[in-house]
Amino acid sequence: MTSNQDTSPSSSSSSSSSSAMMTHLSQDQIFSILHLLPVESILSFSMTCKKFRSLASSGSLWELICRRDWGPTSVDGFLSSLSPQERRMVSWKKLYKEISEVGSLSCRRLVIKDGIFPTPRASHSLNFVSDCLVLFGGGCEGGRHLDDTWVAYVGGNQYRSILNWKKVNSGTPSGRFGQTCTVVGNTLILFGGINDNGIRQNDTWVGNITYDSTPEISISWQLLENVGPMAPPPRGAHAACLTRDHRMVVISQRLVGVRFRRR
């Protein structure tokens, strides 16, 4: 009994002494220890006290962890794609969590409501804009072009197991396949494509999603005119993207010739 009474205070004193020593370490010293530990251990450390929670949530620490787990090349490449202001706003802990959860994503097929849905097609455009999927055009069996526009609302936090497609337009823009449709803010920029006569296009259309009081979803397409003397030549089956400074880049493999369809 005497022995137990002697060792218990000693053990408690040793534990308190270790805790006291830890709190006297500098932030850099603690970081040098933490960034060598597994993420689970860092999270456990953060639950010790407010000071340690603050240290374990530091952006500098989580940037070190990202570099450790993903490699400096990946992190530097990510940073190079950001503006100086965006770099200052990066939440490294949140980014690490989001990337870590990518492996837990799953895909499932959505049920089509009431059997109303777009006909089978290929070389169409499908974009997510204003919480909606927007599908336009494409080619159907026999190389015929399509000129229909469909929308389906998929936004919000509620899980949706049923996809409710609605046909909102037909004939504008003119039928085509192999076009590009680029999201710019809350609008779509459609460019080019090939019609079923094999003729390549170089017209540009702007699409805007609108909601009325019903609420019903619709999209209005407007031809972009007066684009200047340097409009891209007609093309189809090309690529387009939006740069960080809001410039649309169009890339094509072939500018001339006619694409024939089977009769």
Coordinates of N, CA and C in Angstrom, one line a residue, residues 14 102 106 125 131 211-212 226:
S14 N 4.6 13.5 -12.9 CA 5.3 13.3 -14.2 C 4.5 13.7 -15.4
V102 N -12.9 12.2 -51.5 CA -13.2 11.9 -52.9 C -13.4 10.4 -53.1
S106 N -19.8 8.0 -54.6 CA -20.4 6.9 -55.3 C -21.3 7.4 -56.4
S125 N -24.0 18.7 -75.9 CA -23.4 19.4 -74.8 C -24.2 19.2 -73.6
D131 N -27.8 25.7 -60.9 CA -28.4 24.6 -60.2 C -29.1 23.7 -61.2
Y211 N -36.3 31.5 -64.0 CA -37.3 30.9 -63.2 C -38.5 31.8 -63.1
D212 N -39.7 31.3 -63.4 CA -40.9 32.2 -63.2 C -41.5 31.9 -61.9
N226 N -22.1 41.0 -83.9 CA -21.1 42.0 -83.9 C -19.9 41.5 -83.0

